[in-house]
Amino acid sequence: MTRIISCAKSVVLGPNAPYLWFLVLVGVLAHRDWFLSTNPIAVGDWAYLWPQWMQGFAGPPISWVSEANLGYYNLNASLYWIQGSMGALSLLGVGFNLSERLFFFWPAGLLPGLTMFFFCRSHTGRIPATVAGLVYELNTAGLFLGGAHLTHAMAYAVAPLALLFLRIAVERNSTRGALSFGLAFALIIAYEPRYAYIVAGVALGYLVLLSLKHPPVITKRRSLLVAAMAGIPAAVNAYWLVPAALFPSQVFSGIPAQLLAPTITLPYSLALYNPYWSTPLASFQIQPIPWYAFLLPLLAFLPLLSRRLDAEILFFALVAICGIFLAKQNTPPLADLYPWFFAHVPGFSVFRESSKFFVLTALGYAVLLGDLTARVWRRVSTLRVRRQSARGRLRLQPVFALGAVALVAIAAVAPSQGAFTNSLGDAFTTTSVPPLYTNLSRLLDDGGFSRSLWFLTTPLFGFHSNEHPAVNATSFLVQYGTGLASFADQEDLLNCLSIKYVIETPDAVYAGDSSFDFVRSWYSNVTAVASLQPVPGFPGTQVWRNPTALPLIYGIDLPPQQAANDSAVLSAPKVSIPFRSVGVDTYQVTLPTPAPKLVVLSQAYDGNWVGDVGNREVSVFPLMHMLNAFDTGGANGTTLTITYRAQPIFEAGALLSVAVIATSMVFIVSPTPPWEWFRRKLPEARRGS
Amino acid sequence: MNLREEAVDRTPPLLREASLGLALISLGLLLACTLTALVGANDALDLFAYWAFVSASLAVLMRALEVGLRFPWDVLRRMPPTTEGFRNG
């Protein structure tokens, strides 16, 4: 505790303090609405999360998430510690407005500059480290992440911290450094595993370089530290990495990875300039590069003219070159190399587009510009100008400090000036929850499991939770086939999918867009169902209630051989059967006498759902190519237990994760290593006995 | 260990001079990029950016090669001390 307090004291009041406060001030000014407003921030993919959604994640990690469409294997499982914390705070009454700021916006707005400052400070001094922090924080590629991709922004912010701990671990042979690196890297994985893939490459190269600089290169102790650095992130994330390897989801395994068309060409990549950057931000509209954006690479590569170049600086120049090369994706030069990497390098296929590689260029440019400032600073600090003035000797350092910051202001801040005028829009400004959606949330959250079907798409503020999933009509048809829109028996289709509400909200974005006509025709067919009841009280919005929607689990009297026959399934008689939820993603179904031939779990079909009747495993098969069906085999009056196969590993892995995090934290903050404590105490205990 | 001070004589002078030359060319081309972006000549900008990147890459790779040649690789053969104390930073 004393260590933490002294650390905090030195940050707030120590010699670094003026520079850190300056970076904090810049971070606040560049993201004014994040800090000075309490309204929610929701835009694009960053949807508003209702308390019911967040509370669904308080507890053990969830392997199967129900909240959207027919549910999906939890692809965001790495975020469990963040989502779980948001859920726990939600139970204490902390809303989305504060939670999203605590776990995403505030750290994403402040950390990039601070972490880069600490990374560069010990090598370059404080003024150059401040310059590096400004470059890393205020380049348009980094700032753009805060516009909508907050998980990316957080991984981007933590990357320099991980590299700093790596350096401490290798240079000082420090166990604390190694453990801190492990936790920082685990945090990067948690926020965005794809960034972890990139940062791992840099860390590996940096580890080799530092080991060579600090011989003996390979020692037992260094090997142990490296094992800890690799082992901690793996152990902390084992809860989702192991199940992902053992039970690949069948929902997504059939979707081929495809390279997207490139948007970042070499000039943008070289200038570290996001092609969509404009004031206000114009997503998906490529903007011209302003001339001053090229000052950044021009200054960053200036140290290459020096005859004396430190190996570390050269390493980061190489990192920048790799970043520029990869970020330009499959455009010249060597345009075929990126597709080759995409097809052949393990793990590279997650980079369908290349903007994530901007982090390499940002790391490289920040370090290079820090080095440039340090060089000029050293040169200037050796000069003393004597002037006859009232104060006597005048030193150039303070003047240079201002000049260096001003230079960076032109090179790095000028392209991102829109951030300071608070005119970028998107996630840089706050919004408010329209009253319509608050009223809709009260209607939809009505106890028991039910889905709502949103036309044309689920809106940003559309209510959804694991108990009340939102079905996005457009993505649902794209995923399961547009033929569903023309089914004659729409009423039974809605019932089978447990859809209780059908909602059409005004959506100016898609108005007049004929490519959504197939969704509109589905809406016409659905609302023609005679049993749907209009729900009044939502001006400008059509809301319909389906009183015959089936629950999450129900029985159906149909031979298993006909499960793929859509019309046979829809016309077969269905029965409600009692079931209860036990734990996460596990259900106990009490089969009546006589038992229905099939028990249906109204979640997306996935072979990892398993049933168990009297210690006999019941295999799952697809119903209408969408849902899960279990053949009861006439097991009357018994209990069918349905569970998602990966869930027990998620829960065991979470315990391991807690143990590793807690042990590492205790070791990091304790004044003496645990083994020293045992070494002292054990002989005393022996003497005592 | 300071890498700059180790075995400087092993560095081929040509490599460093070529690297410095390429870095200078790269910076000149980046300056040209700035000017072409100022006047909005996009075709020229693409061309200058292409060669600026190529020359900067070669300059960095040559410097890396130079550092590699300069590096005393016999450190890999140095054995660790027999007793290592545990130290925490």
Short mmCIF file of N, CA and C in Angstrom, two decimals, chain A residues 239-296:
data_model
loop_
_atom_site.label_atom_id
_atom_site.label_comp_id
_atom_site.label_asym_id
_atom_site.label_seq_id
_atom_site.Cartn_x
_atom_site.Cartn_y
_atom_site.Cartn_z
N TYR A 239 -9.88 -18.96 -19.85
CA TYR A 239 -11.30 -19.28 -19.74
C TYR A 239 -12.03 -19.21 -21.08
N TRP A 240 -11.54 -18.40 -22.00
CA TRP A 240 -12.19 -18.37 -23.32
C TRP A 240 -11.29 -18.91 -24.44
N LEU A 241 -9.97 -18.88 -24.21
CA LEU A 241 -9.07 -19.40 -25.25
C LEU A 241 -9.19 -20.92 -25.37
N VAL A 242 -9.25 -21.61 -24.22
CA VAL A 242 -9.32 -23.08 -24.25
C VAL A 242 -10.62 -23.57 -24.90
N PRO A 243 -11.80 -23.06 -24.47
CA PRO A 243 -13.03 -23.50 -25.13
C PRO A 243 -13.07 -23.15 -26.62
N ALA A 244 -12.50 -21.98 -26.97
CA ALA A 244 -12.51 -21.60 -28.39
C ALA A 244 -11.71 -22.60 -29.22
N ALA A 245 -10.64 -23.15 -28.61
CA ALA A 245 -9.83 -24.14 -29.33
C ALA A 245 -10.50 -25.52 -29.32
N LEU A 246 -11.12 -25.86 -28.18
CA LEU A 246 -11.71 -27.20 -28.06
C LEU A 246 -13.05 -27.33 -28.78
N PHE A 247 -13.87 -26.29 -28.66
CA PHE A 247 -15.23 -26.36 -29.22
C PHE A 247 -15.47 -25.20 -30.16
N PRO A 248 -14.88 -25.19 -31.33
CA PRO A 248 -15.15 -24.09 -32.25
C PRO A 248 -16.63 -24.04 -32.58
N SER A 249 -17.19 -22.84 -32.46
CA SER A 249 -18.63 -22.70 -32.67
C SER A 249 -19.02 -23.02 -34.10
N GLN A 250 -20.15 -23.72 -34.24
CA GLN A 250 -20.61 -24.06 -35.58
C GLN A 250 -21.39 -22.91 -36.21
N VAL A 251 -21.73 -21.91 -35.39
CA VAL A 251 -22.47 -20.77 -35.94
C VAL A 251 -21.56 -19.97 -36.88
N PHE A 252 -20.31 -19.81 -36.48
CA PHE A 252 -19.44 -18.94 -37.25
C PHE A 252 -18.38 -19.68 -38.06
N SER A 253 -18.22 -20.98 -37.80
CA SER A 253 -17.11 -21.68 -38.46
C SER A 253 -17.29 -21.74 -39.98
N GLY A 254 -18.53 -21.63 -40.45
CA GLY A 254 -18.74 -21.75 -41.90
C GLY A 254 -18.56 -20.45 -42.64
N ILE A 255 -18.36 -19.35 -41.92
CA ILE A 255 -18.25 -18.05 -42.59
C ILE A 255 -16.80 -17.84 -43.02
N PRO A 256 -16.54 -17.76 -44.34
CA PRO A 256 -15.15 -17.59 -44.77
C PRO A 256 -14.65 -16.18 -44.48
N ALA A 257 -13.38 -16.09 -44.12
CA ALA A 257 -12.77 -14.78 -43.90
C ALA A 257 -12.42 -14.18 -45.25
N GLN A 258 -12.84 -12.95 -45.46
CA GLN A 258 -12.57 -12.29 -46.74
C GLN A 258 -11.87 -10.97 -46.52
N LEU A 259 -10.92 -10.70 -47.40
CA LEU A 259 -10.20 -9.44 -47.32
C LEU A 259 -11.10 -8.33 -47.85
N LEU A 260 -11.20 -7.23 -47.11
CA LEU A 260 -12.02 -6.12 -47.58
C LEU A 260 -11.22 -5.24 -48.54
N ALA A 261 -11.95 -4.44 -49.30
CA ALA A 261 -11.27 -3.54 -50.24
C ALA A 261 -10.43 -2.53 -49.45
N PRO A 262 -9.23 -2.22 -49.92
CA PRO A 262 -8.36 -1.31 -49.14
C PRO A 262 -8.89 0.13 -49.17
N THR A 263 -8.79 0.81 -48.04
CA THR A 263 -9.14 2.23 -48.00
C THR A 263 -7.91 3.08 -47.67
N ILE A 264 -6.91 2.43 -47.10
CA ILE A 264 -5.71 3.17 -46.69
C ILE A 264 -4.63 2.93 -47.75
N THR A 265 -4.34 3.94 -48.52
CA THR A 265 -3.26 3.82 -49.50
C THR A 265 -1.97 4.35 -48.86
N LEU A 266 -0.88 4.21 -49.59
CA LEU A 266 0.42 4.53 -49.01
C LEU A 266 0.53 5.96 -48.46
N PRO A 267 0.04 7.00 -49.17
CA PRO A 267 0.18 8.35 -48.59
C PRO A 267 -0.48 8.48 -47.22
N TYR A 268 -1.68 7.87 -47.04
CA TYR A 268 -2.36 7.93 -45.74
C TYR A 268 -1.56 7.18 -44.68
N SER A 269 -1.06 6.00 -45.10
CA SER A 269 -0.31 5.17 -44.19
C SER A 269 0.97 5.88 -43.73
N LEU A 270 1.63 6.51 -44.69
CA LEU A 270 2.88 7.21 -44.41
C LEU A 270 2.65 8.41 -43.49
N ALA A 271 1.54 9.11 -43.71
CA ALA A 271 1.26 10.32 -42.93
C ALA A 271 0.55 9.99 -41.61
N LEU A 272 0.32 8.68 -41.35
CA LEU A 272 -0.41 8.25 -40.16
C LEU A 272 -1.73 9.03 -40.08
N TYR A 273 -2.43 9.05 -41.20
CA TYR A 273 -3.64 9.87 -41.32
C TYR A 273 -4.82 8.98 -41.63
N ASN A 274 -5.82 8.98 -40.76
CA ASN A 274 -6.98 8.15 -41.02
C ASN A 274 -7.75 8.69 -42.24
N PRO A 275 -8.02 7.84 -43.25
CA PRO A 275 -8.64 8.35 -44.47
C PRO A 275 -10.04 8.91 -44.28
N TYR A 276 -10.69 8.58 -43.15
CA TYR A 276 -12.04 9.10 -42.91
C TYR A 276 -12.03 10.35 -42.04
N TRP A 277 -10.84 10.84 -41.74
CA TRP A 277 -10.76 11.97 -40.81
C TRP A 277 -11.22 13.26 -41.48
N SER A 278 -12.21 13.87 -40.89
CA SER A 278 -12.67 15.17 -41.36
C SER A 278 -13.39 15.83 -40.20
N THR A 279 -13.81 17.05 -40.38
CA THR A 279 -14.54 17.75 -39.32
C THR A 279 -15.90 18.19 -39.89
N PRO A 280 -17.00 17.58 -39.47
CA PRO A 280 -17.12 16.45 -38.56
C PRO A 280 -16.69 15.14 -39.23
N LEU A 281 -16.52 14.10 -38.44
CA LEU A 281 -16.06 12.81 -38.96
C LEU A 281 -17.06 12.28 -39.98
N ALA A 282 -16.52 11.79 -41.09
CA ALA A 282 -17.40 11.28 -42.17
C ALA A 282 -17.02 9.83 -42.42
N SER A 283 -17.64 8.92 -41.67
CA SER A 283 -17.29 7.51 -41.81
C SER A 283 -17.57 7.01 -43.22
N PHE A 284 -16.64 6.23 -43.72
CA PHE A 284 -16.75 5.57 -45.03
C PHE A 284 -16.71 6.57 -46.20
N GLN A 285 -16.24 7.78 -45.95
CA GLN A 285 -16.03 8.72 -47.07
C GLN A 285 -14.57 9.18 -47.00
N ILE A 286 -13.82 8.73 -47.99
CA ILE A 286 -12.38 9.02 -47.95
C ILE A 286 -12.12 10.51 -48.18
N GLN A 287 -11.28 11.08 -47.33
CA GLN A 287 -10.99 12.51 -47.36
C GLN A 287 -9.58 12.76 -47.91
N PRO A 288 -9.36 13.92 -48.52
CA PRO A 288 -7.99 14.24 -48.95
C PRO A 288 -7.07 14.49 -47.75
N ILE A 289 -5.77 14.26 -47.97
CA ILE A 289 -4.81 14.49 -46.87
C ILE A 289 -4.38 15.94 -46.89
N PRO A 290 -4.46 16.63 -45.76
CA PRO A 290 -3.94 18.00 -45.74
C PRO A 290 -2.41 17.99 -45.80
N TRP A 291 -1.84 19.03 -46.33
CA TRP A 291 -0.39 19.06 -46.54
C TRP A 291 0.39 18.91 -45.24
N TYR A 292 -0.15 19.51 -44.16
CA TYR A 292 0.61 19.50 -42.90
C TYR A 292 0.66 18.11 -42.25
N ALA A 293 -0.16 17.17 -42.76
CA ALA A 293 -0.09 15.81 -42.20
C ALA A 293 1.26 15.16 -42.50
N PHE A 294 1.93 15.62 -43.57
CA PHE A 294 3.22 15.00 -43.93
C PHE A 294 4.37 15.52 -43.08
N LEU A 295 4.11 16.55 -42.26
CA LEU A 295 5.17 17.02 -41.36
C LEU A 295 5.54 15.94 -40.35
N LEU A 296 4.56 15.11 -40.01
CA LEU A 296 4.81 14.08 -39.00
C LEU A 296 5.87 13.07 -39.47
#
